[in-house]
Short mmCIF file of C-alpha atoms in Angstrom, two decimals:
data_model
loop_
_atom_site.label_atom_id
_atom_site.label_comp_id
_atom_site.label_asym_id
_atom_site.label_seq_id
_atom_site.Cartn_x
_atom_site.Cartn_y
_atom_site.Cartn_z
CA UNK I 1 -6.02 6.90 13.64
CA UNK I 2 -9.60 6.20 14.68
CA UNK I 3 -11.75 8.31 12.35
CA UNK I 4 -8.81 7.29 9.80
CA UNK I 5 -8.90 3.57 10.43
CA UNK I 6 -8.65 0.88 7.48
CA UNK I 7 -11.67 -1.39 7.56
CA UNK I 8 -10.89 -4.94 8.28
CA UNK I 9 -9.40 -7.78 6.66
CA UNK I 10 -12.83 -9.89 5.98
CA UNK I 11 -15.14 -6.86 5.65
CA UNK I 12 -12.24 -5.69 2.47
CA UNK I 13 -12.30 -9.55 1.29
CA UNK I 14 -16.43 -9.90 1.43
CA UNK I 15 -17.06 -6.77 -0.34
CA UNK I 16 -14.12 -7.77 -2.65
CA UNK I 17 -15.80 -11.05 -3.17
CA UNK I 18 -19.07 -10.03 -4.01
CA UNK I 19 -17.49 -8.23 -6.84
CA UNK I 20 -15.69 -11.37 -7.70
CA UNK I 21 -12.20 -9.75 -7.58
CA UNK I 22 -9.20 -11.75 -7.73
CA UNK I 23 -7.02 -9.83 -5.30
CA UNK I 24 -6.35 -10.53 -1.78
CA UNK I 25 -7.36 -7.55 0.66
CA UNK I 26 -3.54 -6.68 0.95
CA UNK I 27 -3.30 -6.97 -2.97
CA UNK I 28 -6.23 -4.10 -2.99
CA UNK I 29 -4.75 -1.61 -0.63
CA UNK I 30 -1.03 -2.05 -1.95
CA UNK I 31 -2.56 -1.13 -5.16
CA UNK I 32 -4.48 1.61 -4.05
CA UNK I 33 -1.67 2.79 -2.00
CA UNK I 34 0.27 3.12 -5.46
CA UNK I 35 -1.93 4.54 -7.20
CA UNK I 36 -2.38 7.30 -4.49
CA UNK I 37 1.48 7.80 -4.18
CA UNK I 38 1.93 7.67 -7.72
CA UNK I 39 -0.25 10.30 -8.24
CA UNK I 40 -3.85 8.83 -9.27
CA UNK I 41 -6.81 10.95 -8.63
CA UNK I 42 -8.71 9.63 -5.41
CA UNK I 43 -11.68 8.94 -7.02
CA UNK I 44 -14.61 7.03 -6.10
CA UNK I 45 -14.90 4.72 -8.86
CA UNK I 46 -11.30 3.86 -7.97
CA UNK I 47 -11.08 0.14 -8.51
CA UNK I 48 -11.37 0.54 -12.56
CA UNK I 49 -8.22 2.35 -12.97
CA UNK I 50 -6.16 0.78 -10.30
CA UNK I 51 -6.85 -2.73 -11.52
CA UNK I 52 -6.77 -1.76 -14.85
CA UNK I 53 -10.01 -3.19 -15.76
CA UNK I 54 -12.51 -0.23 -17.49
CA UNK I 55 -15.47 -2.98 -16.61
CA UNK I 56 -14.78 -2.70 -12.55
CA UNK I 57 -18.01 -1.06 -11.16
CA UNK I 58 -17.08 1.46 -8.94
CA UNK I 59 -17.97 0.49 -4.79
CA UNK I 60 -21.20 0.12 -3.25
CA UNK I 61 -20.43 3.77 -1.18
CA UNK I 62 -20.52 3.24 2.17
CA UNK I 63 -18.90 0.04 1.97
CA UNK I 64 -15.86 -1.33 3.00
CA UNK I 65 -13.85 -0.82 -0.27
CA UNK I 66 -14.90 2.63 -0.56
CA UNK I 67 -14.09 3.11 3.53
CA UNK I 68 -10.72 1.57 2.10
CA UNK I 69 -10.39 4.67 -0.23
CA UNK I 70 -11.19 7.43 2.20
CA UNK I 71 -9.24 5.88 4.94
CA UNK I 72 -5.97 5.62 3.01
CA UNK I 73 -6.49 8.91 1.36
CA UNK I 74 -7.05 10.53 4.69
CA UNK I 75 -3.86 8.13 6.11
CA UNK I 76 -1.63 9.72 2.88
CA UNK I 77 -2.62 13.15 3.94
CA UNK I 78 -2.11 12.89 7.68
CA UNK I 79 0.38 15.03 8.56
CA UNK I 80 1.54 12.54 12.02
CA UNK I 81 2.53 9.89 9.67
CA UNK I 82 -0.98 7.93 10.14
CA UNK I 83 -0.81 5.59 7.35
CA UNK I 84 -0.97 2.00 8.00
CA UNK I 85 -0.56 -1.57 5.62
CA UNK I 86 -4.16 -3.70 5.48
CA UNK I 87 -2.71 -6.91 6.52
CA UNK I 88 -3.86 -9.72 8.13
CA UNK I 89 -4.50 -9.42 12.17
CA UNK I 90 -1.60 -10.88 14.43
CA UNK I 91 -4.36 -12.54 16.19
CA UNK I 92 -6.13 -14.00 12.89
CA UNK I 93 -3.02 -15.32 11.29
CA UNK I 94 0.49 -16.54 11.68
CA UNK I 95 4.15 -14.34 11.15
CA UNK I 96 4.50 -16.78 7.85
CA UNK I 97 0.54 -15.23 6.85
CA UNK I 98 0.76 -11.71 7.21
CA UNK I 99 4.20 -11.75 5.92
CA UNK I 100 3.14 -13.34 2.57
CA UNK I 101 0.19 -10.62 2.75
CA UNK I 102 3.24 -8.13 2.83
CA UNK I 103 4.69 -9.34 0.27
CA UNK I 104 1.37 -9.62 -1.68
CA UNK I 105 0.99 -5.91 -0.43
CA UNK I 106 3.65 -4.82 -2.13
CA UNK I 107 3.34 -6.72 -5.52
CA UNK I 108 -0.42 -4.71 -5.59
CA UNK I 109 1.56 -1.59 -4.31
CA UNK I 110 4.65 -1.73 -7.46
CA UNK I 111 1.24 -2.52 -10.39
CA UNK I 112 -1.15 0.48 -8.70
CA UNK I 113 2.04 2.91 -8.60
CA UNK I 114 3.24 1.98 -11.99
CA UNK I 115 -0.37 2.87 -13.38
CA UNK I 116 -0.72 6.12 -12.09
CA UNK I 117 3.10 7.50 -12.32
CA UNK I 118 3.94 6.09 -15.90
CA UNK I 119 7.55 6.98 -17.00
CA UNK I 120 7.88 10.36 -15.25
CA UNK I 121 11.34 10.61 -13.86
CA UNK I 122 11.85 9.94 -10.37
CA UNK I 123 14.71 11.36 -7.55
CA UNK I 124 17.24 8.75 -6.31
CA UNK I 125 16.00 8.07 -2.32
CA UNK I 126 12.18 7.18 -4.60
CA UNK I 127 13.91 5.12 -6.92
CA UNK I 128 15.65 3.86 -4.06
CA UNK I 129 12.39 2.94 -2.48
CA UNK I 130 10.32 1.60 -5.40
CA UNK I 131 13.75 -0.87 -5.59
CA UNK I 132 13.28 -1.74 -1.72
CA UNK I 133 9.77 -2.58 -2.61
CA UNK I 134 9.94 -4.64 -5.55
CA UNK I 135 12.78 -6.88 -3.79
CA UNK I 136 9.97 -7.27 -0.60
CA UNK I 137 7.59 -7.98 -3.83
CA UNK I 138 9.47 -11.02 -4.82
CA UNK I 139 10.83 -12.30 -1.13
CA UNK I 140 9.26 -15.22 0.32
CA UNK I 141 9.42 -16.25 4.07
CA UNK I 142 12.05 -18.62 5.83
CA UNK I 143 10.87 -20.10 8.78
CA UNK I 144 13.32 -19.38 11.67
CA UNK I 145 12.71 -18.56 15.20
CA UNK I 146 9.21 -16.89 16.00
CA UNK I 147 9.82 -13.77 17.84
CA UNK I 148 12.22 -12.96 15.56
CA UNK I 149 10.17 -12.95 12.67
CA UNK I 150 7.74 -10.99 14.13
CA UNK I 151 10.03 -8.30 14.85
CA UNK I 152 11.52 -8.22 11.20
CA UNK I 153 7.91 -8.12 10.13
CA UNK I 154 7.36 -5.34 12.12
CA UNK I 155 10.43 -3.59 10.79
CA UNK I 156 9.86 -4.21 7.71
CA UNK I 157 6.25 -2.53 7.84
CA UNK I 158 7.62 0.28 9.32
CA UNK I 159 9.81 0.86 7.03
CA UNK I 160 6.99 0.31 4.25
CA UNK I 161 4.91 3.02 5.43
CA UNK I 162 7.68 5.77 5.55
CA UNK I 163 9.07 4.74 2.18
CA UNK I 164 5.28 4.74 0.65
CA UNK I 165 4.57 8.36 2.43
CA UNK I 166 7.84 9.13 0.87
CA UNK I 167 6.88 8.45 -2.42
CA UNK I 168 3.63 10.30 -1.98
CA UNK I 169 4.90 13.51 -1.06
CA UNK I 170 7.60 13.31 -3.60
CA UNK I 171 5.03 11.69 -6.50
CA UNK I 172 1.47 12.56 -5.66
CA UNK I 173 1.70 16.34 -4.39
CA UNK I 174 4.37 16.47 -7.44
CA UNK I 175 7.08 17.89 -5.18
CA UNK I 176 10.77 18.13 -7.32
CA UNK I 177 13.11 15.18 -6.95
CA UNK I 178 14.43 15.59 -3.35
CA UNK I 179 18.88 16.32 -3.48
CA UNK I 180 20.91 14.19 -1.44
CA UNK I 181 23.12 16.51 0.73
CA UNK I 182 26.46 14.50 1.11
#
C-alpha cells in the first residue's frame, strides 16, 4: 500500500485542527469513505460537501487532508483490496481507543454515505452492510480480556473494509443491485 498509504493519525488531526474542525481523524475518513462509496465525486475541495458545510475551505494541497483524499481514492480503486480504516496506532492507543475510533469511523462513514447516495435504491447484501455498519455506529466497548479484544477489533475491521469496498463497487461505479443466488 506504500504509494497508497493513509497519512497519520496526528498529521490528519493537526491539519484538521488548524481548520478548526470538529471531527476526530477517524470521523474524517469514515466520512470520506462514504461519500466515495456512495458515489460523491472525488474532488479536491472535498471537505465542503462531505461535512455538509458550503463554508469548509477546501485543503491546503499537499497536505495531509488532501493526502487523505488521494490515498483513499486510490485505496477504493485498488484492485488487491488495498483499502484501509484511519484509526488510531496499536502502539499510540489502547483496544478500548481505537475501538471507539471505529465506532466513531463508522458514525462519519453512515453521514458521508448518506450525503452522496441520497434515496437511490440499494441491493440486499448493501443494505445488509449499511445495517452492519450503523449497529458498529452505535456499539460501545465492554472491557473483557485483552487479546481478545484485539482480535474482535481486528475482525471487525476486516470485515469493515470488504463491506465498504462492497458498497463502492455496487454504489460508486453504479454497478446494478448484485442477486443473491440461493
Amino acid at each position: 500500500m506504500g504509494e497508497h498509504a493513509l497519512p497519520a493519525w496526528s498529521q490528519v488531526a493537526e491539519d484538521a485542527g488548524r481548520l478548526r474542525l470538529a471531527a476526530t481523524p477517524a470521523e474524517l475518513h469514515g466520512a470520506l469513505s462514504g461519500w466515495l462509496a456512495g458515489g460523491g465525486d472525488a474532488v479536491a475541495a472535498w471537505l465542503a460537501p462531505v461535512l455538509a458545510d458550503p463554508g469548509l475551505p477546501p485543503p491546503p494541497a499537499g497536505g495531509a487532508l488532501d493526502r487523505l483524499r488521494t490515498a483513499t481514492v486510490a485505496q477504493l480503486d485498488d484492485p488487491a483490496f488495498g483499502f484501509g480504516l484511519l484509526l488510531p496506532a496499536e502502539a499510540e492507543a489502547s483496544t478500548a481507543q481505537r475501538a471507539d475510533a471505529l465506532f466513531a469511523w463508522c458514525r462519519g462513514f453512515l453521514g458521508g454515505f448518506g450525503l452522496a447516495h441520497g434515496d437511490r435504491p440499494l441491493g440486499e447484501d448493501d443494505r445488509e452492510a449499511l445495517a452492519d455498519i450503523a449497529r458498529l455506529a452505535s456499539a460501545r466497548i465492554d472491557a473483557g480480556d485483552p487479546e481478545e479484544d484485539a482480535a474482535s477489533l481486528a475482525e471487525i475491521e476486516e470485515y469493515l473494509r470488504m463491506a465498504v469496498l462492497l458498497l463502492h463497487a455496487d454504489c460508486a461505479r453504479r454497478a446494478p443491485p448484485r442477486r443473491q443466488l440461493h
